[in-house]
Coordinates of C-alpha atoms and ligand atoms in Angstrom, one line a residue:
M1 CA -0.2 0.3 0.1
S2 CA 1.5 3.3 -1.1
V3 CA 0.5 6.0 1.2
R4 CA 0.7 9.8 2.2
V5 CA 0.2 11.6 5.5
R6 CA 1.3 14.9 6.7
M7 CA 1.5 16.9 9.5
A8 CA -0.6 20.6 9.2
P9 CA 1.3 22.6 12.5
S10 CA -0.2 26.5 12.1
P11 CA 2.8 28.3 12.8
T12 CA 1.8 29.8 16.1
G13 CA 4.6 29.3 18.0
L14 CA 6.2 26.8 19.8
I15 CA 5.1 23.2 19.3
H16 CA 3.3 21.5 22.0
I17 CA 4.4 18.0 22.8
G18 CA 1.4 16.5 22.2
N19 CA 1.8 18.1 18.3
V20 CA 4.6 15.9 18.3
R21 CA 3.4 12.7 19.2
T22 CA 0.8 12.7 16.6
A23 CA 3.5 14.0 14.1
L24 CA 5.7 11.1 15.4
F25 CA 2.4 8.9 14.6
N26 CA 2.4 9.6 10.8
W27 CA 5.9 9.7 10.5
L28 CA 6.6 6.3 11.3
F29 CA 2.9 5.4 9.9
A30 CA 4.6 6.6 6.4
R31 CA 8.0 5.1 7.6
H32 CA 5.8 2.2 8.7
H33 CA 4.4 1.3 4.8
G34 CA 7.1 3.5 2.8
G35 CA 5.3 5.9 2.5
E36 CA 5.7 9.7 2.4
F37 CA 4.9 12.3 5.5
R38 CA 4.6 15.6 4.6
L39 CA 4.9 18.6 6.0
R40 CA 2.4 21.7 5.0
I41 CA 2.1 25.0 7.1
E42 CA -1.1 26.2 7.5
N43 CA -0.8 30.0 7.8
T44 CA -3.2 31.9 7.9
D45 CA -0.9 35.4 7.5
T46 CA 2.4 35.6 5.9
S47 CA 4.3 37.6 8.3
R48 CA 8.0 37.8 9.2
E49 CA 6.7 35.7 12.7
V50 CA 5.0 32.9 10.5
A51 CA 8.8 32.3 8.4
E52 CA 10.4 32.2 11.9
A53 CA 7.5 30.0 14.0
A54 CA 8.3 27.0 10.0
A55 CA 11.3 27.2 10.8
H56 CA 11.7 26.4 14.2
I57 CA 8.9 23.4 13.4
Q58 CA 11.5 22.2 10.5
E59 CA 14.3 22.5 13.2
S60 CA 12.2 20.9 16.1
L61 CA 11.3 18.0 13.6
R62 CA 14.7 17.4 12.6
W63 CA 16.2 17.1 16.4
L64 CA 13.5 14.6 16.8
G65 CA 14.5 12.6 14.0
L66 CA 11.2 13.2 12.2
D67 CA 12.0 14.0 8.2
W68 CA 9.3 15.1 5.7
D69 CA 9.2 14.3 2.3
G70 CA 9.1 16.6 -0.8
P71 CA 9.3 20.4 0.0
V72 CA 7.2 22.7 2.9
T73 CA 4.1 23.9 1.6
F74 CA 2.4 27.5 2.9
Q75 CA -2.1 27.3 2.9
L76 CA -1.9 30.5 2.1
D77 CA 0.5 29.5 -1.3
R78 CA -2.9 28.1 -2.2
M79 CA -5.3 30.9 -1.8
A80 CA -6.5 31.2 -5.6
D81 CA -7.0 27.8 -5.9
C82 CA -9.3 27.8 -3.2
A83 CA -11.2 31.0 -4.2
E84 CA -11.1 29.5 -7.6
V85 CA -13.0 25.7 -6.3
A86 CA -14.7 28.0 -4.4
R87 CA -16.5 29.6 -6.6
R88 CA -16.7 26.3 -9.0
L89 CA -19.2 25.4 -6.0
V90 CA -21.5 28.3 -6.5
D91 CA -21.9 27.7 -10.1
E92 CA -22.9 24.3 -8.9
G93 CA -25.2 26.0 -6.9
K94 CA -22.7 24.0 -4.3
A95 CA -21.6 26.8 -2.3
Y96 CA -23.5 30.4 -2.3
E97 CA -22.2 33.9 -1.8
D98 CA -23.2 35.6 1.7
E99 CA -22.0 39.1 3.1
G100 CA -18.5 39.0 0.3
A101 CA -18.1 35.4 1.9
I102 CA -18.4 31.9 0.1
R103 CA -20.6 29.5 2.3
F104 CA -20.8 25.4 1.9
R105 CA -24.4 24.5 1.3
M106 CA -24.2 21.5 4.2
P107 CA -27.1 18.9 3.6
D108 CA -29.6 19.2 5.8
E109 CA -31.0 15.6 6.0
G110 CA -29.2 12.3 6.7
A111 CA -25.8 12.2 8.5
T112 CA -22.7 12.2 7.7
A113 CA -20.3 9.2 8.5
W114 CA -17.4 7.6 8.6
D115 CA -15.2 4.5 10.0
D116 CA -12.2 6.5 12.3
V117 CA -9.4 3.9 12.6
V118 CA -8.7 5.2 16.5
R119 CA -11.8 5.6 17.2
G120 CA -14.6 3.2 15.0
H121 CA -17.5 4.4 12.7
V122 CA -18.3 8.0 13.9
E123 CA -21.6 9.5 12.7
F124 CA -22.9 13.1 13.2
P125 CA -26.3 14.3 12.1
N126 CA -26.3 17.1 9.6
E127 CA -29.0 19.1 10.6
K128 CA -26.3 19.6 13.7
L129 CA -24.1 20.8 10.8
E130 CA -24.6 24.6 9.6
D131 CA -23.1 26.1 5.8
L132 CA -19.2 27.0 6.2
V133 CA -17.8 30.0 5.1
L134 CA -15.6 28.7 2.3
V135 CA -13.8 32.4 2.0
R136 CA -13.7 35.1 4.0
S137 CA -14.9 38.7 2.7
D138 CA -11.1 39.1 2.6
G139 CA -10.4 36.7 0.4
R140 CA -8.7 34.5 2.8
P141 CA -9.6 30.3 2.4
T142 CA -11.1 29.4 6.2
Y143 CA -9.1 26.5 7.8
N144 CA -11.9 23.9 7.0
F145 CA -11.9 24.3 3.2
A146 CA -8.2 25.3 2.8
S147 CA -7.0 21.7 4.7
P148 CA -9.3 19.4 3.5
M149 CA -8.6 20.4 0.2
E150 CA -5.2 20.4 0.8
D151 CA -5.0 16.8 1.5
V152 CA -7.3 16.1 -2.2
W153 CA -4.7 17.9 -3.8
D154 CA -1.9 16.0 -2.2
G155 CA -3.2 12.7 -2.2
I156 CA -3.4 12.1 1.1
T157 CA -4.7 9.2 2.1
H158 CA -4.7 8.7 6.1
V159 CA -5.0 12.1 8.2
I160 CA -4.3 11.2 11.3
R161 CA -4.8 13.9 14.0
G162 CA -5.4 15.2 17.0
E163 CA -8.9 14.7 18.3
D164 CA -10.3 18.5 18.8
H165 CA -10.4 17.9 15.4
I166 CA -12.9 15.2 15.2
S167 CA -16.2 17.8 15.5
N168 CA -14.3 19.5 12.1
T169 CA -14.1 16.0 9.6
P170 CA -17.8 15.9 8.4
K171 CA -17.9 18.8 7.5
Q172 CA -14.4 18.9 5.9
I173 CA -15.6 15.1 4.4
N174 CA -19.3 17.4 2.8
I175 CA -16.5 19.4 1.0
I176 CA -14.0 16.7 -0.7
H177 CA -18.0 14.9 -1.5
A178 CA -19.0 18.1 -3.2
V179 CA -15.5 18.7 -5.1
G180 CA -16.1 15.2 -6.5
A181 CA -12.7 13.1 -4.5
E182 CA -11.7 10.4 -3.4
L183 CA -12.0 10.6 1.0
P184 CA -8.7 9.8 3.2
V185 CA -8.7 7.1 5.4
Y186 CA -9.3 8.9 8.7
A187 CA -7.8 8.1 12.6
H188 CA -8.4 11.1 15.4
V189 CA -6.0 10.4 18.2
S190 CA -6.2 10.8 21.8
H191 CA -4.8 13.7 23.5
V192 CA -2.0 13.6 26.1
L193 CA -2.7 14.3 29.7
G194 CA -1.2 15.6 32.6
A195 CA -0.9 12.5 36.0
D196 CA -3.9 14.8 36.9
G197 CA -5.9 13.4 34.0
K198 CA -5.9 17.4 33.0
Q199 CA -4.4 19.1 29.5
L200 CA -1.1 19.0 29.7
S201 CA 0.3 22.4 30.5
K202 CA 2.9 24.4 31.6
R203 CA 1.8 23.9 34.6
H204 CA 2.9 19.7 34.8
G205 CA 6.2 20.7 33.6
S206 CA 7.7 20.9 30.2
V207 CA 4.9 20.9 27.3
N208 CA 7.0 22.0 24.6
I209 CA 9.7 20.4 22.7
D210 CA 11.9 23.2 23.1
D211 CA 11.6 23.1 27.1
F212 CA 12.3 19.1 26.6
R213 CA 15.5 20.1 24.6
R214 CA 16.8 22.4 26.7
D215 CA 16.3 20.0 30.2
G216 CA 18.5 17.2 28.1
Y217 CA 16.4 14.9 26.9
H218 CA 18.0 12.4 24.1
P219 CA 15.6 12.7 20.9
S220 CA 15.4 9.1 20.4
A221 CA 14.2 8.1 24.3
L222 CA 11.6 11.0 23.7
M223 CA 10.6 9.2 20.2
N224 CA 10.3 6.4 21.9
F225 CA 8.5 7.8 25.2
L226 CA 6.2 9.4 22.6
A227 CA 5.3 6.5 20.9
L228 CA 3.6 4.8 23.7
L229 CA 1.9 7.9 24.6
G230 CA -1.4 5.7 22.9
W231 CA 0.0 3.1 21.4
S232 CA 2.4 0.1 22.5
Y233 CA 3.7 -2.9 21.0
D234 CA 2.6 -5.2 22.3
D235 CA 2.1 -3.9 25.7
K236 CA 4.9 -5.1 27.7
T237 CA 7.4 -3.5 26.0
T238 CA 9.6 -0.4 26.5
I239 CA 12.3 0.3 25.4
M240 CA 12.6 0.6 21.2
S241 CA 14.6 1.8 19.2
R242 CA 13.8 4.4 16.1
D243 CA 14.1 1.4 13.5
E244 CA 12.0 -1.1 16.0
L245 CA 9.4 1.7 16.3
V246 CA 8.8 2.3 12.8
E247 CA 8.9 -1.7 11.6
R248 CA 6.2 -2.3 14.7
F249 CA 3.8 0.7 14.4
T250 CA 0.4 0.2 13.1
L251 CA -2.6 2.1 13.3
E252 CA -5.0 -0.4 14.6
R253 CA -3.0 -0.7 18.0
V254 CA -3.5 3.2 18.9
V255 CA -6.4 3.1 21.2
P256 CA -8.7 5.9 21.8
S257 CA -8.3 6.8 25.1
P258 CA -6.6 9.3 26.7
A259 CA -2.2 9.5 27.5
A260 CA -1.5 9.9 30.1
F261 CA 2.9 11.9 30.2
D262 CA 4.4 10.7 33.0
Y263 CA 7.4 12.4 33.8
Q264 CA 9.1 10.2 35.9
K265 CA 9.0 7.1 32.8
L266 CA 10.4 9.8 30.4
D267 CA 13.1 10.5 32.8
W268 CA 14.2 7.0 33.6
M269 CA 13.3 6.2 30.2
N270 CA 16.1 8.7 29.2
G271 CA 18.3 7.5 31.9
V272 CA 18.8 3.7 29.8
Y273 CA 19.0 5.7 26.2
L274 CA 22.0 8.1 28.7
R275 CA 23.9 5.1 29.9
A276 CA 23.4 3.0 26.6
L277 CA 25.7 5.3 24.7
P278 CA 29.4 5.0 23.7
P279 CA 31.5 6.7 26.2
E280 CA 32.7 9.1 23.4
E281 CA 29.5 9.5 21.7
Y282 CA 27.8 10.4 25.4
A283 CA 30.7 12.9 25.6
D284 CA 30.4 14.1 22.1
E285 CA 26.4 14.7 22.6
L286 CA 26.9 16.4 26.2
V287 CA 29.7 19.0 24.7
R288 CA 26.9 19.8 22.7
F289 CA 24.4 19.9 24.6
L290 CA 26.3 22.1 26.9
R291 CA 27.7 24.4 24.5
E292 CA 23.9 25.1 23.4
Q293 CA 22.6 26.2 26.8
G294 CA 25.1 28.6 26.5
Y295 CA 28.0 27.2 28.8
D296 CA 31.5 28.0 28.1
W297 CA 32.7 25.7 30.1
D298 CA 36.2 23.9 29.3
E299 CA 36.0 20.8 26.7
E300 CA 38.7 18.8 27.5
L301 CA 37.2 19.0 31.4
V302 CA 33.8 18.4 30.8
R303 CA 34.9 15.3 28.6
R304 CA 36.7 14.1 31.8
A305 CA 33.5 13.9 33.8
A306 CA 31.7 12.2 31.0
P307 CA 32.5 8.9 32.4
L308 CA 31.9 10.1 35.8
V309 CA 28.0 11.4 35.5
Q310 CA 27.1 9.1 33.0
D311 CA 25.7 6.0 35.3
K312 CA 24.3 9.0 37.3
I313 CA 22.4 11.4 35.7
E314 CA 19.1 10.8 33.7
R315 CA 19.4 14.3 31.3
F316 CA 22.4 16.6 30.3
G317 CA 20.4 19.4 31.7
Q318 CA 21.1 17.8 35.5
F319 CA 24.6 18.1 34.8
A320 CA 25.0 21.3 35.4
E321 CA 24.0 20.9 39.0
F322 CA 25.5 17.4 39.5
A323 CA 29.0 18.5 38.1
G324 CA 28.9 22.5 38.1
F325 CA 31.4 22.6 41.2
L326 CA 34.1 21.7 38.5
F327 CA 33.8 24.9 36.3
R328 CA 32.6 27.2 39.1
E329 CA 33.1 28.3 42.3
I330 CA 30.9 27.0 45.2
E331 CA 29.5 27.8 49.1
P332 CA 29.3 25.1 50.9
D333 CA 26.2 26.0 53.4
P334 CA 28.0 26.1 56.9
A335 CA 25.2 24.2 58.8
L336 CA 25.9 21.3 56.6
L337 CA 29.9 21.1 58.2
D338 CA 29.1 21.6 61.4
G339 CA 31.2 20.4 63.7
D340 CA 33.5 18.3 60.7
T341 CA 35.8 21.0 60.7
P342 CA 38.9 19.1 61.8
V343 CA 37.4 16.2 59.1
V344 CA 38.2 18.9 56.7
A345 CA 41.2 20.0 57.7
A346 CA 43.0 16.8 58.2
A347 CA 42.5 15.9 55.0
R348 CA 43.4 19.4 53.6
D349 CA 46.7 18.0 55.3
E350 CA 46.5 14.5 54.1
L351 CA 46.0 15.4 49.9
E352 CA 48.7 18.2 50.2
R353 CA 51.4 14.9 50.2
V354 CA 49.6 12.9 47.4
E355 CA 51.2 12.5 44.5
P356 CA 50.5 12.0 41.8
F357 CA 47.1 13.8 42.5
R358 CA 45.1 11.1 40.9
A359 CA 41.9 9.3 42.5
A360 CA 43.2 5.8 43.4
E361 CA 46.0 7.7 45.1
I362 CA 43.8 10.5 46.9
E363 CA 41.9 7.1 47.9
A364 CA 44.4 5.7 49.3
A365 CA 45.6 8.7 51.0
L366 CA 41.9 9.4 52.5
R367 CA 40.9 5.9 53.3
G368 CA 43.9 6.4 55.6
L369 CA 42.7 9.3 57.1
A370 CA 40.0 7.6 58.0
E371 CA 41.0 4.7 59.5
R372 CA 43.0 6.5 62.0
L373 CA 40.4 9.5 62.5
E374 CA 38.6 6.3 63.8
L375 CA 35.8 7.2 61.6
S376 CA 33.6 5.6 58.4
P377 CA 34.5 6.2 55.5
R378 CA 30.9 7.4 55.0
K379 CA 31.2 9.6 57.9
A380 CA 34.7 11.2 57.4
F381 CA 34.4 11.4 53.3
Q382 CA 30.9 13.7 53.5
P383 CA 32.7 16.7 55.0
I384 CA 35.2 16.4 52.2
R385 CA 32.8 16.0 49.7
I386 CA 30.6 19.1 50.8
A387 CA 33.9 21.2 51.3
V388 CA 35.0 20.0 47.2
T389 CA 31.8 19.9 45.6
G390 CA 29.6 22.0 47.5
S391 CA 26.6 18.8 47.8
K392 CA 26.2 15.9 49.2
V393 CA 25.2 14.8 45.9
S394 CA 28.3 14.3 43.4
P395 CA 29.9 11.9 41.5
G396 CA 32.9 9.8 42.6
L397 CA 34.5 12.2 45.5
F398 CA 37.9 10.9 44.6
E399 CA 37.7 11.4 41.1
S400 CA 36.2 14.2 41.9
L401 CA 39.2 15.7 43.0
E402 CA 41.4 13.9 40.7
L403 CA 39.0 16.1 38.4
L404 CA 39.4 19.6 40.3
G405 CA 43.0 19.5 40.7
K406 CA 44.9 19.2 43.7
E407 CA 45.4 23.4 43.7
E408 CA 41.4 23.7 44.0
S409 CA 40.9 20.8 45.5
L410 CA 43.1 22.0 48.1
R411 CA 41.7 25.4 48.0
R412 CA 38.1 24.7 48.7
L413 CA 40.0 22.6 51.9
S414 CA 41.2 25.4 53.4
A415 CA 38.1 28.0 52.6
A416 CA 36.0 25.5 54.1
A417 CA 38.0 24.5 57.1
A418 CA 38.0 28.3 57.7
T419 CA 34.2 29.4 57.2
S420 CA 33.3 26.6 59.2
A421 CA 35.4 26.8 62.1
A422 CA 34.3 30.8 62.2
Ligands
LIG501 N1 -3.5 23.0 11.9 C1 -4.2 21.8 12.6 C2 -3.4 21.9 13.9 O1 -2.5 22.0 13.8 C3 -4.3 20.8 11.9 C4 -5.3 20.1 11.5 C5 -5.0 19.0 11.0 O2 -4.2 18.6 10.8 O3 -5.8 19.3 10.0 O4 -4.3 21.1 15.2

């Protein structure tokens, strides 16, 4: 079967993750069938903002790994074609002029129905359908006219879109019938909701694809996660590569019930993907992420720190908090060091003698110190960790000290010993 689908975003700013999920379903469906995935911008004006939003949409899709076929098309480029069809419909008595606009005559009796791949048989009584404006008095076509016409002109075989468009579908079907074209198959996918059952919005966390990128999610993990919002392969397989998703995706396994967006599951999944990356690639991506986010941290040091964090953080966005002490000044909370000043001072003196200043030698020295002080390693190392990293949670202490370097480590230990003693 040769299929052709499309994503038809309105260029109104950031792309909501729910729409990205719908785009992904379209893309998976197209790739699964060896068909085409088109990108069509549903613009109602042609301002600079539209151009920027269109560029942003493309950049976001590319980042996620969704490639499209053919050129990006713009709805307003077909204004004249729409006007021509509208005039023809007037000539045929299927539409009429009304205060400068052109309205479509919806049938008054019977019902408009379709077999939705996701929702089954859907039927609307025609008496509920108002006569639809096709072309406004200023000459611009409406969404409900231009969209189905573009589906016809582009040879779209399957319209896979959000359930918010279900009420538009009977109108669009009547227009497609009126122009004598063949109907596409419709598949209306459910909304993506937050854990509280409400439409996913800012208050749940990240909602725009940019937010997820900024938080340091890996595009492959996000793709995997989004694919499982309302679709499943066999109810138990969670981790699937891009190729596996393409191979396994079918619309028949898309469910009509709303999908709940579980941020914890996404974090877990992202961690799985990040840990599975070859170390070199992990470092490359971490460097790229930090650069993209505007950090000017020493690349060499980031690369050396990468193996220390790969198993520990679930998102690249956590790197700054977790390992930022390597790149910037810290201010340990004196309360956290209360009573531990002697250990910090002793560690400083001990480490001053360590040469070379490498993790193994550092570890031996600090373990020796703990023994002499008759402290458990945990008890002895925690204040040292706080003194050099500013936090109770950090990458491995000995490796961290090595990366920080002897001079800076000693300086931080001295400072911590002095502050908390005061
Ligand atoms: N422009 C519509 C939207 O962003 C898409 C309409 C469609 O897919 O038919 O929701």
